[in-house]
Amino acid sequence: MQEMRMAELAERSGLGVPTIKYYLREGLLEPGRRTHVNQAVYGAAHLERLRLIRALSKVAGLPLSTIRDVVLEIDAGPTVLDAMALTQDALVGDVAPDSSDEDAAALVHRVVRTRAWTCQVGSPAYQAAVRAVADLGDEDLGAVIEHLDDYARAADDVARIDVQAIAAATSLDETIRGVVLGTIYRRSLLDALVLLAQQHHASELAAGSIPSAE
Amino acid sequence: MQEMRMAELAERSGLGVPTIKYYLREGLLEPGRRTHVNQAVYGAAHLERLRLIRALSKVAGLPLSTIRDVVLEIDAGPTVLDAMALTQDALVGDVAPDSSDEDAAALVHRVVRTRAWTCQVGSPAYQAAVRAVADLGDEDLGAVIEHLDDYARAADDVARIDVQAIAAATSLDETIRGVVLGTIYRRSLLDALVLLAQQHHASELAAGSIPSAE
């Protein structure tokens, strides 16, 4: 990729020039290579960083302080796994553990063992899973919980596809951007596809086991 | 189930007595069987209706006007499919179709045909799928779109489990409550499980094809 001026950087990142200058002042974006006293040129790494910041900001809606933590952490040269974990944590946010969720925690623990998942028990995502199972229990939706292993198998398929899609990225910034946008937009996509498939499976079952109106 | 007084109805539905009296005045709940001038008793159908209203209100966060539409429609004796469709539509809300989404619409159309889904092309869920694909395209996430068929297969699995779980319901009110809570809580569950599975698959791939920090 050739070097580019600020105007081109703005156009290709989808961000305005004032916004980019703000990120430069805040230290979220490295200065470009100075060509004249008032001009600088930028490279592919600048564009990728801006695309990542834009995903964290405009799409994920994270505050600048969290975005700063994420990019500082990335610049510290973490492993991809650490960077992914940091991003997941920022996206999920804090989920307060609830000591009354012991049954739910045991169910999630069993599912993770059954699938032999290598995952972080203390992570916000894990706490969110426990919380979701506890909510389902509180709402008396035992039928959903009974199918926990089936849902975990489907989640496994989704995550495998996610990681394959992310693996096509050519830099850590693009990988993390893939995690952020993947988590948010793919979620909307999957939600909508599930609703469509519900229509289909309900219509197949309609004559059968689903109770009719009377 | 034995008939119960208002206090028991409140306890078992998780709603306060003033709230239940409000729903009675608003016509969302049929009056109970009067036993004295100031007393009435309620049956299983009342409890199920209140559990449904609570799900639509407290969990789905729908306004009372939408809840009224849903329960009036249910009382009109629709098929389960019509009632499900109405509920899905209320949950998804209006998604404005965008004429620039032609490529996205073609992709969703192809996926639905590939999986031979019987579903409503004009439904909000369908529009939401088109919108999600268009968003992914706008964000240059072609890798996710390339895996659309794989995601659709996973969505198919999830929806089949959903419909099986709902099929255990013994009345239309309980079926619709299952659709509402299933859609909302199962979504949180699946989101969290996918993140855990991402941790697992990323750790498997970490030494391999995912680019490292440098």
XYZ file of C-alpha atoms in Angstrom:
428
model
C 0.000 0.000 0.000
C 1.314 3.422 -0.910
C 1.565 6.147 1.688
C -1.347 8.554 1.775
C -2.198 12.061 2.877
C -4.605 12.850 5.695
C -7.539 13.405 3.286
C -7.169 9.941 1.812
C -6.730 8.412 5.270
C -10.025 10.018 6.291
C -11.837 8.774 3.218
C -10.568 5.213 3.513
C -11.155 4.916 7.261
C -14.638 6.416 7.132
C -13.655 8.963 9.787
C -13.541 12.747 9.545
C -10.237 14.669 9.527
C -11.028 16.399 12.864
C -11.707 13.014 14.465
C -8.405 11.621 13.205
C -6.535 14.689 14.456
C -8.181 14.191 17.822
C -6.985 10.571 17.957
C -3.461 11.778 17.054
C -3.515 14.310 19.893
C -4.815 11.664 22.308
C -2.021 9.313 21.344
C -4.353 6.599 20.039
C -2.765 6.940 16.586
C 0.986 7.178 15.914
C 2.107 10.357 14.065
C 2.627 9.962 10.330
C 5.923 10.391 8.496
C 6.513 14.155 8.213
C 7.144 15.324 4.624
C 6.857 19.089 5.103
C 6.490 21.315 8.109
C 2.713 21.022 7.880
C 2.307 17.711 6.093
C 2.648 14.068 6.924
C 1.899 10.810 5.174
C 0.359 7.689 6.635
C 0.657 3.994 5.908
C -1.345 0.791 6.080
C -0.803 0.435 9.842
C -2.395 3.852 10.420
C -5.422 2.883 8.342
C -5.827 -0.435 10.161
C -5.543 1.246 13.542
C -8.231 3.771 12.569
C -10.504 1.012 11.285
C -10.074 -0.758 14.623
C -10.776 2.401 16.631
C -13.829 3.087 14.494
C -15.169 -0.444 15.165
C -14.601 -0.088 18.913
C -16.123 3.371 18.979
C -18.930 3.634 16.421
C -20.027 0.006 16.287
C -19.282 -1.367 19.760
C -20.048 1.976 21.417
C -17.125 1.697 23.852
C -15.939 4.826 25.687
C -12.600 6.334 24.674
C -10.987 5.274 27.959
C -11.727 1.614 27.195
C -10.547 2.029 23.596
C -7.320 3.516 24.901
C -6.813 0.478 27.174
C -7.379 -1.867 24.257
C -4.966 -0.181 21.827
C -2.296 0.367 24.497
C -2.529 -3.321 25.318
C -2.228 -4.229 21.638
C 0.839 -2.001 21.261
C 2.447 -3.786 24.210
C 2.709 -6.788 21.881
C 0.459 -9.371 23.495
C -0.290 -12.793 22.085
C -3.352 -12.961 19.873
C -5.112 -14.887 22.629
C -4.449 -12.183 25.221
C -5.619 -9.508 22.790
C -8.769 -11.496 22.020
C -9.461 -12.033 25.712
C -9.057 -8.311 26.394
C -11.453 -7.487 23.556
C -14.061 -10.027 24.665
C -13.876 -8.674 28.205
C -14.354 -5.098 26.982
C -17.349 -6.150 24.879
C -19.077 -8.229 27.551
C -18.354 -5.764 30.363
C -18.529 -6.672 34.013
C -21.005 -9.359 34.971
C -21.371 -9.462 38.725
C -21.022 -13.042 39.922
C -24.000 -14.120 42.012
C -23.322 -16.645 44.743
C -26.883 -17.950 44.439
C -26.076 -19.139 40.921
C -24.384 -22.318 42.167
C -26.647 -24.660 40.235
C -26.180 -22.597 37.094
C -22.413 -22.526 37.595
C -22.389 -26.314 37.946
C -24.363 -26.685 34.702
C -21.996 -24.413 32.764
C -19.008 -26.199 34.261
C -20.398 -29.539 33.095
C -21.048 -28.236 29.563
C -17.532 -26.829 29.255
C -16.072 -30.155 30.426
C -18.308 -32.142 28.086
C -17.113 -30.143 25.120
C -13.520 -30.081 26.430
C -13.364 -26.333 25.885
C -10.183 -24.528 26.888
C -11.670 -21.324 28.269
C -11.269 -18.854 31.112
C -13.535 -19.708 34.051
C -13.148 -16.212 35.506
C -13.839 -14.337 32.265
C -16.875 -12.064 31.841
C -18.064 -14.400 29.060
C -18.088 -17.334 31.492
C -19.945 -15.280 34.108
C -22.414 -14.229 31.403
C -23.089 -17.878 30.557
C -23.747 -18.674 34.228
C -26.009 -15.653 34.502
C -27.979 -16.669 31.387
C -28.539 -20.183 32.753
C -29.595 -18.736 36.125
C -32.058 -16.378 34.371
C -33.536 -19.297 32.433
C -33.905 -21.215 35.705
C -35.584 -18.256 37.416
C -38.045 -18.055 34.522
C -38.877 -21.742 34.849
C -37.538 -22.477 31.368
C -36.220 -25.902 32.259
C -36.832 -27.120 28.706
C -34.193 -24.734 27.392
C -31.702 -25.752 30.082
C -32.305 -29.417 29.275
C -30.980 -28.670 25.794
C -27.862 -26.933 27.082
C -25.525 -29.470 25.501
C -27.255 -29.060 22.140
C -26.924 -25.281 22.313
C -23.274 -25.667 23.285
C -22.696 -27.829 20.217
C -24.279 -25.157 17.990
C -22.205 -22.456 19.738
C -19.117 -24.534 19.043
C -19.961 -24.544 15.333
C -20.557 -20.785 15.306
C -17.289 -20.039 17.115
C -15.316 -22.309 14.802
C -16.674 -20.355 11.811
C -15.955 -17.051 13.609
C -12.349 -17.986 14.234
C -11.906 -19.192 10.645
C -13.255 -15.864 9.382
C -10.954 -13.920 11.719
C -7.945 -16.032 10.768
C -7.973 -14.390 7.334
C -6.827 -11.108 8.942
C -3.253 -10.063 8.173
C -2.398 -8.047 11.315
C -3.272 -7.982 14.984
C -5.298 -4.779 14.522
C -7.362 -6.433 11.790
C -7.758 -9.584 13.906
C -9.123 -7.619 16.834
C -11.353 -5.581 14.519
C -12.671 -8.923 13.253
C -13.406 -10.051 16.810
C -15.270 -6.816 17.583
C -17.323 -6.583 14.408
C -17.736 -10.328 14.223
C -19.165 -10.415 17.717
C -21.562 -7.563 17.099
C -22.697 -7.905 13.475
C -22.477 -11.675 13.249
C -24.642 -11.785 16.366
C -27.370 -9.759 14.615
C -27.033 -12.004 11.583
C -27.293 -15.206 13.606
C -30.252 -13.856 15.613
C -32.140 -13.103 12.404
C -31.263 -16.427 10.782
C -32.419 -18.289 13.896
C -35.789 -16.508 13.722
C -36.172 -17.497 10.071
C -35.258 -21.093 10.874
C -37.746 -21.006 13.782
C -40.465 -20.089 11.275
C -39.448 -23.101 9.232
C -39.236 -25.634 12.051
C -42.433 -24.369 13.666
C -44.278 -24.760 10.368
C -42.972 -28.316 10.106
C -44.138 -29.090 13.616
C -47.380 -27.113 13.401
C -49.523 -30.068 12.455
C -47.824 -32.180 15.096
C -46.629 -31.694 18.613
C -46.975 -27.935 19.153
C -50.263 -27.362 20.975
C -52.862 -25.593 18.888
C -54.863 -22.579 19.981
C -57.742 -24.623 21.358
C -54.469 -26.923 39.327
C -56.749 -25.671 42.073
C -58.329 -22.282 41.944
C -56.482 -19.597 43.852
C -57.053 -16.243 45.476
C -55.499 -12.999 44.233
C -52.625 -13.178 46.764
C -51.545 -16.600 45.522
C -51.928 -15.501 41.900
C -49.567 -12.606 42.643
C -47.023 -14.831 44.347
C -47.012 -17.461 41.626
C -46.905 -14.968 38.738
C -44.203 -12.840 40.307
C -46.353 -9.729 39.855
C -47.737 -7.403 42.509
C -51.453 -7.291 43.334
C -51.796 -3.645 42.111
C -50.218 -4.641 38.780
C -52.619 -7.565 38.365
C -55.589 -5.341 39.205
C -54.348 -2.874 36.587
C -54.225 -5.625 33.948
C -57.780 -6.651 34.945
C -59.025 -3.070 34.513
C -57.216 -2.804 31.168
C -58.861 -5.998 29.954
C -55.557 -7.841 29.463
C -56.671 -10.443 32.021
C -60.134 -12.026 32.168
C -61.999 -11.503 35.456
C -61.833 -14.406 37.894
C -64.790 -16.462 39.102
C -66.591 -14.349 41.712
C -67.068 -16.114 45.062
C -68.170 -13.180 47.200
C -68.998 -9.571 46.467
C -65.366 -8.617 46.960
C -63.605 -11.871 46.178
C -62.795 -13.902 43.128
C -60.742 -16.996 42.391
C -58.445 -17.581 39.466
C -57.349 -20.639 37.532
C -54.404 -21.976 35.562
C -55.307 -19.902 32.477
C -55.081 -16.680 34.510
C -51.662 -17.638 35.823
C -50.393 -18.515 32.346
C -51.700 -15.263 30.919
C -49.954 -13.272 33.660
C -46.702 -15.165 33.101
C -46.962 -14.315 29.406
C -47.702 -10.636 30.076
C -44.803 -10.511 32.542
C -42.443 -11.963 29.915
C -43.594 -9.470 27.276
C -43.403 -6.567 29.707
C -40.548 -7.101 32.170
C -38.251 -9.229 30.026
C -38.935 -8.144 26.441
C -39.628 -4.539 27.525
C -42.570 -4.156 25.130
C -44.995 -1.270 25.666
C -48.472 -2.079 26.971
C -50.039 -1.204 23.603
C -47.986 -3.906 21.867
C -48.722 -6.389 24.652
C -52.413 -5.667 24.214
C -52.148 -6.374 20.468
C -50.402 -9.673 21.160
C -52.880 -10.981 23.746
C -55.915 -9.796 21.769
C -54.543 -11.651 18.757
C -53.991 -14.772 20.847
C -57.556 -14.595 22.173
C -58.823 -14.404 18.597
C -57.712 -18.036 18.293
C -54.932 -17.916 15.721
C -52.860 -20.870 14.639
C -49.656 -21.359 16.596
C -47.746 -20.241 13.520
C -49.661 -16.977 13.270
C -49.180 -16.345 16.984
C -45.461 -17.085 16.696
C -45.136 -14.780 13.704
C -46.911 -11.984 15.555
C -44.592 -12.459 18.547
C -41.442 -12.526 16.431
C -42.573 -9.356 14.655
C -43.220 -7.600 17.972
C -39.786 -8.625 19.259
C -37.843 -7.645 16.148
C -39.737 -4.412 15.568
C -39.781 -2.573 12.286
C -36.690 -2.867 10.130
C -36.829 -0.345 7.321
C -36.033 -2.083 4.030
C -33.195 -0.407 2.186
C -33.297 -0.559 -1.592
C -29.495 -0.394 -1.720
C -29.389 -3.774 -0.004
C -29.998 -5.687 -3.236
C -26.817 -7.724 -3.004
C -27.541 -8.556 0.619
C -31.133 -9.501 -0.231
C -29.877 -11.816 -2.975
C -27.473 -13.502 -0.539
C -30.182 -14.070 2.069
C -32.551 -15.334 -0.621
C -29.939 -17.848 -1.743
C -29.296 -19.064 1.808
C -33.007 -19.554 2.475
C -33.353 -21.530 -0.770
C -30.260 -23.608 -0.031
C -31.655 -24.634 3.322
C -35.198 -24.969 1.906
C -36.576 -22.884 4.743
C -40.274 -22.128 4.744
C -40.227 -18.568 6.034
C -41.840 -15.192 5.478
C -39.848 -13.033 3.047
C -41.635 -9.877 4.188
C -41.203 -10.507 7.926
C -39.112 -8.202 10.137
C -36.818 -11.174 10.858
C -36.108 -11.525 7.118
C -35.453 -7.803 6.780
C -33.170 -7.985 9.806
C -31.156 -10.755 8.138
C -30.773 -8.654 4.978
C -29.757 -5.659 7.060
C -27.146 -7.686 8.979
C -25.600 -8.954 5.741
C -25.591 -5.411 4.331
C -23.884 -4.119 7.500
C -21.220 -6.818 7.218
C -20.657 -5.823 3.596
C -20.382 -2.140 4.498
C -17.751 -3.033 7.089
C -15.765 -4.998 4.569
C -16.251 -8.228 6.490
C -16.408 -10.434 3.415
C -14.937 -13.365 5.332
C -18.035 -13.541 7.506
C -20.356 -13.331 4.504
C -18.414 -16.099 2.783
C -19.407 -18.345 5.675
C -23.100 -17.428 5.430
C -24.144 -20.988 4.619
C -22.222 -22.309 7.621
C -23.861 -19.782 9.921
C -27.255 -20.677 8.458
C -26.617 -24.349 9.245
C -25.767 -23.451 12.863
C -28.881 -21.222 13.040
C -30.914 -24.158 11.762
C -29.627 -26.305 14.648
C -30.390 -23.595 17.205
C -33.925 -23.048 15.898
C -34.638 -26.785 15.870
C -33.649 -26.959 19.552
C -35.715 -23.817 20.274
C -38.814 -25.303 18.700
C -38.318 -28.607 20.522
C -38.055 -26.737 23.818
C -41.173 -24.705 23.035
C -43.084 -27.798 21.946
C -43.180 -28.951 25.580
C -45.605 -26.093 26.367
C -49.166 -27.124 27.130
C -51.094 -24.039 26.020
C -50.823 -21.267 23.459
C -49.993 -18.734 26.203
C -47.127 -20.911 27.416
C -45.963 -21.495 23.835
C -45.775 -17.774 23.141
C -44.097 -17.155 26.489
C -41.539 -19.751 25.434
C -40.968 -17.918 22.151
C -40.473 -14.604 23.938
C -38.210 -15.809 26.744
C -36.499 -18.295 24.474
C -35.629 -15.568 22.016
C -34.299 -13.208 24.682
C -32.652 -15.424 27.305
C -31.506 -18.181 24.983
C -29.886 -15.443 22.880
C -27.821 -14.295 25.890
C -26.939 -17.905 26.622
C -25.859 -18.621 23.059
C -23.863 -15.375 22.854
C -21.933 -16.307 25.996
C -21.366 -19.914 24.901
C -20.065 -18.711 21.526
C -17.531 -16.453 23.277
C -16.332 -19.373 25.397
C -16.044 -21.572 22.320
C -14.163 -18.726 20.559
C -11.614 -18.811 23.386
C -11.226 -22.526 22.817
C -10.909 -22.434 19.021
C -8.625 -19.419 19.089
C -6.307 -21.180 21.525
C -6.240 -24.206 19.215
C -5.393 -21.997 16.264
C -3.034 -19.673 18.158
C 0.149 -21.474 17.218
C -1.021 -21.766 13.629
C -2.845 -19.587 11.156
C -3.891 -16.584 13.286
C -1.284 -13.872 12.754
C 0.796 -13.135 15.820
C 1.423 -9.698 17.281
C 4.489 -9.013 15.173
